[in-house]
mmCIF file of C-alpha atoms in Angstrom:
data_model
loop_
_atom_site.group_PDB
_atom_site.id
_atom_site.type_symbol
_atom_site.label_atom_id
_atom_site.label_comp_id
_atom_site.label_asym_id
_atom_site.label_seq_id
_atom_site.Cartn_x
_atom_site.Cartn_y
_atom_site.Cartn_z
ATOM 1 C CA MET A 138 110.366 7.525 64.048
ATOM 2 C CA PRO A 139 111.689 11.039 63.410
ATOM 3 C CA PRO A 140 115.377 11.582 64.019
ATOM 4 C CA PRO A 141 116.415 12.976 67.490
ATOM 5 C CA PRO A 142 116.821 16.716 67.724
ATOM 6 C CA LEU A 143 120.307 18.072 67.307
ATOM 7 C CA PHE A 144 119.948 19.777 70.728
ATOM 8 C CA SER A 145 117.367 19.841 73.539
ATOM 9 C CA PRO A 146 115.876 23.085 74.642
ATOM 10 C CA PRO A 147 117.280 24.304 77.963
ATOM 11 C CA PRO A 148 115.257 24.074 81.185
ATOM 12 C CA LEU A 149 112.662 26.819 81.605
ATOM 13 C CA ARG A 150 114.664 28.470 84.545
ATOM 14 C CA LEU A 151 117.664 28.730 82.221
ATOM 15 C CA ARG A 152 115.589 30.219 79.427
ATOM 16 C CA HIS A 153 114.271 32.817 81.914
ATOM 17 C CA ALA A 154 117.814 33.578 83.127
ATOM 18 C CA ALA A 155 118.935 34.115 79.578
ATOM 19 C CA ALA A 156 116.032 36.312 78.754
ATOM 20 C CA PHE A 157 116.802 38.387 81.927
ATOM 21 C CA ALA A 158 120.444 38.693 80.923
ATOM 22 C CA LEU A 159 119.363 40.026 77.510
ATOM 23 C CA VAL A 160 117.094 42.562 79.227
ATOM 24 C CA LEU A 161 119.987 43.716 81.467
ATOM 25 C CA ALA A 162 122.297 43.977 78.366
ATOM 26 C CA ALA A 163 119.705 46.006 76.550
ATOM 27 C CA ALA A 164 119.199 48.240 79.513
ATOM 28 C CA PHE A 165 122.875 49.049 79.901
ATOM 29 C CA ALA A 166 123.179 49.621 76.197
ATOM 30 C CA LEU A 167 120.418 52.087 76.291
ATOM 31 C CA PHE A 168 121.866 53.866 79.366
ATOM 32 C CA PHE A 169 125.325 54.292 77.789
ATOM 33 C CA LEU A 170 123.913 55.345 74.457
ATOM 34 C CA ALA A 171 121.742 57.951 76.254
ATOM 35 C CA PHE A 172 124.598 59.389 78.242
ATOM 36 C CA SER A 173 127.681 58.895 76.087
ATOM 37 C CA PRO A 174 129.955 61.759 75.272
ATOM 38 C CA SER A 175 128.429 61.948 71.725
ATOM 39 C CA THR A 176 125.482 63.708 73.325
ATOM 40 C CA THR A 177 127.614 66.505 74.636
ATOM 41 C CA THR A 178 128.006 69.708 72.673
ATOM 42 C CA SER A 179 131.377 70.984 73.879
ATOM 43 C CA SER A 180 134.563 69.979 75.549
ATOM 44 C CA PRO A 181 135.891 71.308 78.876
ATOM 45 C CA PRO A 182 138.383 74.135 78.411
ATOM 46 C CA SER A 183 141.894 73.614 79.530
ATOM 47 C CA TYR A 184 143.455 75.828 82.202
ATOM 48 C CA GLY A 185 146.676 75.979 84.125
ATOM 49 C CA HIS A 186 147.086 75.777 87.954
ATOM 50 C CA ARG A 187 149.808 74.675 90.305
ATOM 51 C CA LEU A 188 150.277 71.095 91.247
ATOM 52 C CA PRO A 189 148.408 69.911 94.318
ATOM 53 C CA THR A 190 150.134 69.795 97.687
ATOM 54 C CA LEU A 191 151.287 66.301 98.850
ATOM 55 C CA VAL A 192 150.663 65.700 102.557
ATOM 56 C CA ASP A 193 152.478 62.970 104.506
ATOM 57 C CA LEU A 194 150.723 60.194 106.337
ATOM 58 C CA THR A 195 150.439 60.259 110.121
ATOM 59 C CA LEU A 196 149.814 57.001 111.937
ATOM 60 C CA VAL A 197 147.568 57.139 115.061
ATOM 61 C CA HIS A 198 149.733 57.014 118.215
ATOM 62 C CA GLY A 199 148.870 54.084 120.554
ATOM 63 C CA ALA A 200 146.211 52.728 118.164
ATOM 64 C CA LYS A 201 147.113 49.066 118.612
ATOM 65 C CA GLU A 202 146.876 49.436 122.447
ATOM 66 C CA LYS A 203 143.290 50.773 121.960
ATOM 67 C CA GLY A 204 142.372 48.106 119.440
ATOM 68 C CA ALA A 205 141.745 50.899 116.872
ATOM 69 C CA VAL A 206 143.257 49.192 113.898
ATOM 70 C CA CYS A 207 142.643 48.520 110.183
ATOM 71 C CA LEU A 208 141.370 45.230 108.849
ATOM 72 C CA ASP A 209 144.819 43.625 108.957
ATOM 73 C CA GLY A 210 145.808 44.962 112.449
ATOM 74 C CA THR A 211 148.010 47.948 111.272
ATOM 75 C CA PRO A 212 147.395 51.377 112.869
ATOM 76 C CA PRO A 213 144.993 53.719 111.042
ATOM 77 C CA GLY A 214 146.237 56.997 109.549
ATOM 78 C CA TYR A 215 145.387 60.488 108.477
ATOM 79 C CA HIS A 216 146.913 63.396 106.637
ATOM 80 C CA TRP A 217 146.928 66.870 108.318
ATOM 81 C CA MET A 218 147.616 70.120 106.639
ATOM 82 C CA PRO A 219 147.825 72.879 109.367
ATOM 83 C CA GLY A 220 145.757 76.020 108.750
ATOM 84 C CA PHE A 221 147.254 79.454 108.456
ATOM 85 C CA GLY A 222 146.203 83.096 108.751
ATOM 86 C CA ASP A 223 142.523 83.568 109.777
ATOM 87 C CA GLY A 224 142.000 79.831 109.048
ATOM 88 C CA SER A 225 144.307 78.596 111.877
ATOM 89 C CA ASP A 226 141.324 78.080 114.245
ATOM 90 C CA LYS A 227 139.094 76.470 111.652
ATOM 91 C CA TRP A 228 138.966 72.746 110.815
ATOM 92 C CA LEU A 229 137.749 70.701 107.824
ATOM 93 C CA LEU A 230 137.843 66.926 108.196
ATOM 94 C CA HIS A 231 137.273 64.612 105.222
ATOM 95 C CA LEU A 232 136.392 60.941 105.555
ATOM 96 C CA GLU A 233 137.697 58.860 102.693
ATOM 97 C CA GLY A 234 135.386 56.561 100.744
ATOM 98 C CA GLY A 235 135.969 53.261 99.067
ATOM 99 C CA SER A 236 132.924 50.979 99.110
ATOM 100 C CA TRP A 237 132.573 48.206 101.826
ATOM 101 C CA CYS A 238 133.463 44.500 102.217
ATOM 102 C CA ARG A 239 130.516 42.273 102.548
ATOM 103 C CA ASN A 240 132.241 38.992 103.415
ATOM 104 C CA LEU A 241 135.568 37.633 104.574
ATOM 105 C CA THR A 242 136.869 37.096 101.033
ATOM 106 C CA TRP A 243 136.318 40.736 100.108
ATOM 107 C CA CYS A 244 137.801 41.924 103.419
ATOM 108 C CA ASP A 245 140.797 39.746 102.935
ATOM 109 C CA GLN A 246 141.323 41.310 99.480
ATOM 110 C CA ARG A 247 141.111 44.775 101.081
ATOM 111 C CA LYS A 248 143.853 43.836 103.679
ATOM 112 C CA ARG A 249 146.311 43.925 100.693
ATOM 113 C CA THR A 250 145.340 47.467 99.767
ATOM 114 C CA SER A 251 145.202 50.856 101.409
ATOM 115 C CA LEU A 252 141.465 50.160 102.091
ATOM 116 C CA GLY A 253 142.382 47.592 104.623
ATOM 117 C CA SER A 254 146.016 48.296 105.682
ATOM 118 C CA SER A 255 148.024 51.376 106.458
ATOM 119 C CA ALA A 256 151.118 49.502 105.076
ATOM 120 C CA TYR A 257 149.848 50.496 101.590
ATOM 121 C CA MET A 258 149.020 54.094 102.343
ATOM 122 C CA GLU A 259 151.060 56.812 100.685
ATOM 123 C CA ARG A 260 151.196 60.565 100.760
ATOM 124 C CA ALA A 261 147.896 62.235 99.702
ATOM 125 C CA GLU A 262 147.168 64.902 97.178
ATOM 126 C CA PHE A 263 145.060 67.630 98.732
ATOM 127 C CA VAL A 264 142.668 68.745 95.903
ATOM 128 C CA GLY A 265 139.096 69.977 95.746
ATOM 129 C CA ILE A 266 137.743 70.813 99.106
ATOM 130 C CA LEU A 267 141.108 69.990 100.661
ATOM 131 C CA SER A 268 143.145 72.241 98.369
ATOM 132 C CA ASP A 269 145.308 74.984 99.847
ATOM 133 C CA ASP A 270 145.034 76.949 96.564
ATOM 134 C CA GLN A 271 142.651 79.906 97.044
ATOM 135 C CA SER A 272 141.719 79.895 93.337
ATOM 136 C CA GLN A 273 140.525 76.315 93.626
ATOM 137 C CA ASN A 274 139.140 76.344 97.123
ATOM 138 C CA PRO A 275 138.155 79.909 97.946
ATOM 139 C CA ASP A 276 136.367 79.392 101.303
ATOM 140 C CA PHE A 277 138.456 76.683 102.944
ATOM 141 C CA TYR A 278 141.950 76.983 101.451
ATOM 142 C CA ASN A 279 143.654 78.193 104.655
ATOM 143 C CA TRP A 280 141.822 76.012 107.127
ATOM 144 C CA ASN A 281 143.383 73.093 109.045
ATOM 145 C CA LYS A 282 142.399 70.194 106.767
ATOM 146 C CA VAL A 283 142.544 66.500 107.610
ATOM 147 C CA LYS A 284 141.962 63.559 105.240
ATOM 148 C CA ILE A 285 141.070 60.517 107.448
ATOM 149 C CA ARG A 286 141.947 57.283 105.660
ATOM 150 C CA TYR A 287 139.349 54.499 105.359
ATOM 151 C CA CYS A 288 140.596 50.996 106.277
ATOM 152 C CA ASP A 289 137.786 49.142 108.236
ATOM 153 C CA GLY A 290 135.363 48.175 105.445
ATOM 154 C CA ALA A 291 132.185 49.498 107.116
ATOM 155 C CA SER A 292 132.208 53.320 107.067
ATOM 156 C CA PHE A 293 133.977 53.705 110.468
ATOM 157 C CA SER A 294 131.121 51.968 112.273
ATOM 158 C CA GLY A 295 132.168 48.442 113.401
ATOM 159 C CA ASN A 296 133.320 47.555 116.811
ATOM 160 C CA VAL A 297 133.788 43.637 116.947
ATOM 161 C CA GLU A 298 135.894 42.433 119.843
ATOM 162 C CA GLU A 299 136.646 39.008 118.300
ATOM 163 C CA GLU A 300 139.575 38.817 115.996
ATOM 164 C CA GLU A 301 139.516 35.211 114.693
ATOM 165 C CA GLN A 302 137.117 34.581 111.806
ATOM 166 C CA HIS A 303 137.415 31.052 110.472
ATOM 167 C CA GLY A 304 141.082 30.759 111.326
ATOM 168 C CA THR A 305 142.041 34.141 109.948
ATOM 169 C CA ARG A 306 142.486 37.416 111.852
ATOM 170 C CA PHE A 307 140.250 40.353 110.925
ATOM 171 C CA PHE A 308 139.736 43.573 112.841
ATOM 172 C CA PHE A 309 136.407 45.198 112.448
ATOM 173 C CA ARG A 310 137.147 48.323 114.430
ATOM 174 C CA GLY A 311 135.928 51.337 112.417
ATOM 175 C CA GLN A 312 134.263 53.011 115.435
ATOM 176 C CA ARG A 313 137.384 52.808 117.473
ATOM 177 C CA ILE A 314 139.337 54.214 114.596
ATOM 178 C CA TRP A 315 137.036 57.203 114.428
ATOM 179 C CA GLU A 316 137.295 57.732 118.178
ATOM 180 C CA ALA A 317 141.104 57.354 118.308
ATOM 181 C CA ILE A 318 141.651 59.853 115.442
ATOM 182 C CA MET A 319 139.298 62.408 117.190
ATOM 183 C CA THR A 320 141.181 61.871 120.394
ATOM 184 C CA GLU A 321 144.461 62.674 118.632
ATOM 185 C CA LEU A 322 143.221 65.623 116.678
ATOM 186 C CA LEU A 323 141.432 67.421 119.588
ATOM 187 C CA PRO A 324 144.619 68.527 121.447
ATOM 188 C CA LYS A 325 146.239 69.566 118.118
ATOM 189 C CA GLY A 326 143.640 72.425 117.996
ATOM 190 C CA LEU A 327 140.371 70.786 116.950
ATOM 191 C CA ALA A 328 139.031 71.197 120.460
ATOM 192 C CA ARG A 329 139.318 74.944 120.151
ATOM 193 C CA ALA A 330 137.901 75.242 116.613
ATOM 194 C CA LYS A 331 135.645 78.235 116.037
ATOM 195 C CA GLN A 332 134.334 76.639 112.930
ATOM 196 C CA ALA A 333 134.410 72.986 111.924
ATOM 197 C CA PHE A 334 133.203 71.025 108.833
ATOM 198 C CA LEU A 335 132.948 67.237 108.619
ATOM 199 C CA THR A 336 132.820 65.997 105.030
ATOM 200 C CA GLY A 337 133.132 62.687 103.177
ATOM 201 C CA CYS A 338 132.673 61.160 99.756
ATOM 202 C CA SER A 339 130.809 57.956 98.804
ATOM 203 C CA ALA A 340 131.250 55.450 101.649
ATOM 204 C CA GLY A 341 132.880 58.395 103.510
ATOM 205 C CA GLY A 342 129.731 60.275 102.774
ATOM 206 C CA LEU A 343 127.737 57.607 104.538
ATOM 207 C CA SER A 344 130.314 57.855 107.399
ATOM 208 C CA THR A 345 129.508 61.623 107.602
ATOM 209 C CA TYR A 346 125.775 60.825 108.196
ATOM 210 C CA ILE A 347 126.778 58.304 110.873
ATOM 211 C CA HIS A 348 129.259 60.595 112.762
ATOM 212 C CA CYS A 349 127.964 64.102 112.182
ATOM 213 C CA ASP A 350 126.268 64.417 115.589
ATOM 214 C CA GLU A 351 129.206 62.785 117.409
ATOM 215 C CA PHE A 352 131.500 65.312 115.727
ATOM 216 C CA ARG A 353 129.310 68.230 116.897
ATOM 217 C CA ALA A 354 129.354 66.900 120.471
ATOM 218 C CA LEU A 355 133.190 66.963 120.631
ATOM 219 C CA LEU A 356 133.436 70.670 119.895
ATOM 220 C CA PRO A 357 132.672 73.910 121.853
ATOM 221 C CA LYS A 358 128.981 74.756 121.976
ATOM 222 C CA ASP A 359 129.597 78.226 120.610
ATOM 223 C CA SER A 360 131.480 76.946 117.535
ATOM 224 C CA THR A 361 129.871 76.634 114.145
ATOM 225 C CA VAL A 362 129.766 72.898 113.207
ATOM 226 C CA LYS A 363 128.279 71.559 110.030
ATOM 227 C CA CYS A 364 128.551 68.458 107.771
ATOM 228 C CA LEU A 365 128.653 67.644 104.093
ATOM 229 C CA ALA A 366 127.864 64.210 102.562
ATOM 230 C CA ASP A 367 128.994 63.954 98.973
ATOM 231 C CA GLY A 368 127.655 61.051 96.916
ATOM 232 C CA GLY A 369 126.755 59.125 100.174
ATOM 233 C CA PHE A 370 122.995 58.829 99.723
ATOM 234 C CA PHE A 371 122.629 55.237 98.725
ATOM 235 C CA LEU A 372 119.147 54.138 97.886
ATOM 236 C CA ASP A 373 117.064 51.247 99.171
ATOM 237 C CA VAL A 374 115.216 50.450 95.980
ATOM 238 C CA GLU A 375 114.369 47.409 93.950
ATOM 239 C CA ASP A 376 116.485 46.627 90.798
ATOM 240 C CA ILE A 377 114.879 45.430 87.602
ATOM 241 C CA SER A 378 114.855 41.887 88.783
ATOM 242 C CA GLY A 379 112.689 42.798 91.764
ATOM 243 C CA ARG A 380 115.601 42.428 94.237
ATOM 244 C CA ARG A 381 117.096 45.050 96.517
ATOM 245 C CA TYR A 382 120.757 44.897 95.686
ATOM 246 C CA MET A 383 122.003 47.521 98.090
ATOM 247 C CA ARG A 384 119.909 46.127 101.042
ATOM 248 C CA GLY A 385 121.363 42.690 100.443
ATOM 249 C CA PHE A 386 124.851 44.184 100.238
ATOM 250 C CA TYR A 387 124.373 46.203 103.472
ATOM 251 C CA ASN A 388 122.757 43.169 105.194
ATOM 252 C CA ASP A 389 125.974 41.296 104.574
ATOM 253 C CA VAL A 390 128.176 44.126 105.881
ATOM 254 C CA ALA A 391 125.962 44.696 108.924
ATOM 255 C CA ARG A 392 125.934 41.017 109.921
ATOM 256 C CA LEU A 393 129.677 40.706 109.408
ATOM 257 C CA GLN A 394 130.575 43.695 111.594
ATOM 258 C CA HIS A 395 127.653 43.468 114.053
ATOM 259 C CA LEU A 396 126.312 46.851 113.126
ATOM 260 C CA ARG A 397 122.759 46.552 114.446
ATOM 261 C CA LYS A 398 124.061 47.436 117.933
ATOM 262 C CA ARG A 399 125.697 50.510 116.497
ATOM 263 C CA PHE A 400 122.232 51.904 115.565
ATOM 264 C CA PRO A 401 120.071 51.484 118.764
ATOM 265 C CA GLY A 402 117.238 53.348 117.089
ATOM 266 C CA CYS A 403 116.914 50.713 114.475
ATOM 267 C CA SER A 404 113.563 48.943 114.751
ATOM 268 C CA SER A 405 113.687 45.204 115.550
ATOM 269 C CA ASP A 406 111.365 44.354 112.601
ATOM 270 C CA MET A 407 113.913 45.917 110.182
ATOM 271 C CA GLU A 408 116.708 43.965 108.324
ATOM 272 C CA PRO A 409 120.099 44.867 109.800
ATOM 273 C CA GLY A 410 121.131 46.471 106.435
ATOM 274 C CA GLN A 411 118.246 48.860 106.479
ATOM 275 C CA CYS A 412 119.743 50.555 109.632
ATOM 276 C CA PHE A 413 122.799 51.412 107.477
ATOM 277 C CA PHE A 414 121.004 53.441 104.807
ATOM 278 C CA PRO A 415 121.344 57.232 105.023
ATOM 279 C CA GLN A 416 117.531 57.736 104.993
ATOM 280 C CA GLN A 417 117.420 55.854 108.281
ATOM 281 C CA VAL A 418 120.518 57.335 109.831
ATOM 282 C CA ALA A 419 119.632 60.917 108.889
ATOM 283 C CA LYS A 420 116.346 60.849 110.666
ATOM 284 C CA SER A 421 118.056 61.509 114.018
ATOM 285 C CA ILE A 422 120.677 64.001 112.863
ATOM 286 C CA THR A 423 120.358 67.458 114.462
ATOM 287 C CA THR A 424 123.556 69.029 113.161
ATOM 288 C CA PRO A 425 123.150 71.038 109.884
ATOM 289 C CA MET A 426 123.885 68.750 106.970
ATOM 290 C CA PHE A 427 124.460 69.540 103.325
ATOM 291 C CA ILE A 428 123.562 66.779 100.851
ATOM 292 C CA LEU A 429 125.456 66.777 97.549
ATOM 293 C CA ASN A 430 124.315 63.983 95.349
ATOM 294 C CA PRO A 431 124.213 63.337 91.565
ATOM 295 C CA ALA A 432 120.875 62.899 89.811
ATOM 296 C CA TYR A 433 122.529 60.232 87.596
ATOM 297 C CA ASP A 434 124.738 58.262 89.956
ATOM 298 C CA VAL A 435 126.960 56.084 87.703
ATOM 299 C CA TRP A 436 127.832 53.638 90.500
ATOM 300 C CA GLN A 437 124.283 53.166 91.684
ATOM 301 C CA SER A 438 123.056 52.981 88.143
ATOM 302 C CA MET A 439 125.455 50.148 87.459
ATOM 303 C CA TYR A 440 124.729 48.175 90.576
ATOM 304 C CA CYS A 441 121.120 48.994 91.197
ATOM 305 C CA LEU A 442 120.454 48.303 87.478
ATOM 306 C CA LEU A 443 118.947 51.670 86.348
ATOM 307 C CA THR A 444 115.658 51.348 88.227
ATOM 308 C CA ASP A 445 114.162 54.368 90.101
ATOM 309 C CA LEU A 446 117.426 56.242 89.851
ATOM 310 C CA THR A 447 115.724 59.214 88.274
ATOM 311 C CA LEU A 448 115.328 62.879 89.039
ATOM 312 C CA LYS A 449 112.056 61.998 90.651
ATOM 313 C CA ILE A 450 113.668 59.779 93.329
ATOM 314 C CA TYR A 451 116.547 62.191 93.988
ATOM 315 C CA GLY A 452 114.202 65.132 94.127
ATOM 316 C CA LYS A 453 112.511 63.452 97.069
ATOM 317 C CA ILE A 454 115.783 63.390 99.098
ATOM 318 C CA ALA A 455 115.219 67.133 99.880
ATOM 319 C CA GLU A 456 111.632 66.449 101.041
ATOM 320 C CA TRP A 457 112.499 63.375 103.066
ATOM 321 C CA ILE A 458 115.407 64.681 105.117
ATOM 322 C CA LEU A 459 117.028 68.133 105.119
ATOM 323 C CA PRO A 460 116.448 71.562 103.569
ATOM 324 C CA SER A 461 119.903 72.160 102.115
ATOM 325 C CA VAL A 462 120.555 70.071 98.967
ATOM 326 C CA ILE A 463 122.492 70.477 95.775
ATOM 327 C CA ARG A 464 121.840 67.875 93.070
ATOM 328 C CA ASN A 465 123.828 67.699 89.905
ATOM 329 C CA SER A 466 124.262 65.272 87.096
ATOM 330 C CA LEU A 467 126.278 62.267 86.322
ATOM 331 C CA LYS A 468 129.519 62.585 88.438
ATOM 332 C CA PHE A 469 129.651 60.153 91.395
ATOM 333 C CA TYR A 470 131.293 62.678 93.746
ATOM 334 C CA LYS A 471 132.504 66.199 93.234
ATOM 335 C CA SER A 472 134.085 67.669 96.377
ATOM 336 C CA MET A 473 137.389 65.856 95.954
ATOM 337 C CA LYS A 474 137.844 66.575 92.205
ATOM 338 C CA SER A 475 139.699 69.759 91.262
ATOM 339 C CA LEU A 476 137.823 70.145 87.952
ATOM 340 C CA ALA A 477 134.402 69.408 89.475
ATOM 341 C CA TRP A 478 134.784 71.470 92.684
ATOM 342 C CA HIS A 479 135.712 74.897 91.451
ATOM 343 C CA SER A 480 137.362 75.550 88.116
ATOM 344 C CA PRO A 481 136.582 77.268 84.846
ATOM 345 C CA SER A 482 135.396 73.935 83.508
ATOM 346 C CA ALA A 483 133.315 72.899 86.559
ATOM 347 C CA SER A 484 129.596 72.308 86.083
ATOM 348 C CA ARG A 485 127.223 74.934 87.487
ATOM 349 C CA ILE A 486 123.734 75.271 88.818
ATOM 350 C CA ASN A 487 122.287 78.772 88.846
ATOM 351 C CA ASN A 488 125.751 79.951 87.694
ATOM 352 C CA LYS A 489 127.343 78.609 90.951
ATOM 353 C CA THR A 490 130.113 75.915 91.179
ATOM 354 C CA ILE A 491 129.790 73.222 93.866
ATOM 355 C CA ALA A 492 132.365 75.077 95.844
ATOM 356 C CA GLU A 493 130.415 78.382 95.732
ATOM 357 C CA ALA A 494 127.175 76.796 96.647
ATOM 358 C CA VAL A 495 128.685 74.872 99.582
ATOM 359 C CA GLY A 496 130.476 78.040 100.798
ATOM 360 C CA ASP A 497 127.235 80.041 100.512
ATOM 361 C CA TRP A 498 125.465 77.449 102.656
ATOM 362 C CA PHE A 499 128.264 77.038 105.263
ATOM 363 C CA PHE A 500 128.572 80.803 105.861
ATOM 364 C CA ASP A 501 124.852 81.550 105.588
ATOM 365 C CA ARG A 502 125.340 83.769 102.607
ATOM 366 C CA ARG A 503 122.102 82.534 101.064
ATOM 367 C CA GLU A 504 119.666 79.640 101.321
ATOM 368 C CA VAL A 505 120.896 76.802 99.158
ATOM 369 C CA LYS A 506 118.499 74.245 97.632
ATOM 370 C CA ASP A 507 119.845 73.832 94.125
ATOM 371 C CA ILE A 508 118.472 71.106 91.988
ATOM 372 C CA ASP A 509 119.605 70.816 88.326
ATOM 373 C CA CYS A 510 117.417 70.280 85.318
ATOM 374 C CA GLU A 511 117.425 66.972 83.446
ATOM 375 C CA TYR A 512 120.521 66.113 81.548
ATOM 376 C CA PRO A 513 121.595 67.253 79.024
ATOM 377 C CA CYS A 514 119.844 70.608 79.480
ATOM 378 C CA ASN A 515 122.681 72.157 81.550
ATOM 379 C CA PRO A 516 125.473 73.033 79.013
ATOM 380 C CA THR A 517 128.036 72.988 81.778
ATOM 381 C CA CYS A 518 127.679 69.261 82.385
ATOM 382 C CA TYR A 519 130.070 67.946 79.790
ATOM 383 C CA ASN A 520 133.087 66.462 81.419
ATOM 384 C CA VAL A 521 131.958 62.887 81.668
ATOM 385 C CA VAL A 522 133.451 59.832 79.797
ATOM 386 C CA LEU A 523 131.210 56.908 80.536
ATOM 387 C CA GLU A 524 132.719 54.419 78.039
ATOM 388 C CA GLN A 525 135.800 54.293 80.296
ATOM 389 C CA PRO A 526 135.768 51.505 82.937
ATOM 390 C CA TYR A 527 134.126 52.941 86.048
ATOM 391 C CA PRO A 528 135.521 51.611 89.320
ATOM 392 C CA GLU A 529 133.369 50.623 92.225
ATOM 393 C CA GLU A 530 134.756 53.725 94.034
#
């Protein structure tokens, strides 16, 4: 009888799992090799500018009485920088991003951060599209600018009456937060705005899709109202294992915060998370919307496992939804980054910075539908360091 083997082969399903893990590792290795800084040809130039303005936090008055509270029950907040000069009757609102919480464990963790409690919110730096420096923000520097803090975990869209979840209190009240902040800002001058711009990054970009038409409805009919979603177009695609990671993620968020009722136009044969995708929400938007999205979205590449996140897919965004699109490479969002928004080292398409392109579109100076060539053909796309840890948002 031959001696027993030193080890037994693992079950077939474990061998398949190990092989899949190797495929993932190889895919990520190829991705980071392809887009590492070693492929760049130059470094961004340094330049001097004044420090960003710090703006105090304002807590919403009477929020608790309205039930318009963060995950932990604290009142929501915002930062308001009043406008001046010919910008005193113009308003720009920015919806903060910060991913979502898909289960009670994740939401409980957020309750101990500024993404779930105003107790952790501090003064905010106003940079990029919120900057009051004309050299950094030429078109909107003197507008009333408001940064709306994100603390509900579902892109300002939940409205769950129940507070107890398995013995712990959670408040899923994003829709109420949105309404309470709008109610507070309207008498401060928003109701008389001649021009208004609703913007948001990442999860806040998704919020912009969700609330764009609501924002338009609050303002005078003769005012100019437009919206900008930066890095908020999350794709419903299969990953390399054949699963739909983002759909599963959104299904959890939608079930947890009862979001199907928030989207009455969502078909009954659709999964609840499908109603949360921008390509569904945007179908009913009538207010002018500017889509700013990267061709190589690092977050989606990491979590959707590299599949279908190509120029081909992002090029279809313009065809599927709206005519005004700018697509650039690699950065996750750009409107809230000083270097990326408008600076000597900002990347450019057709010799225009993001700020210039957005301004051209908002003020109808030209038709804007700018789509970049494949990386690394644009020599201005160089300020990316992918080997550094990349946060979820």
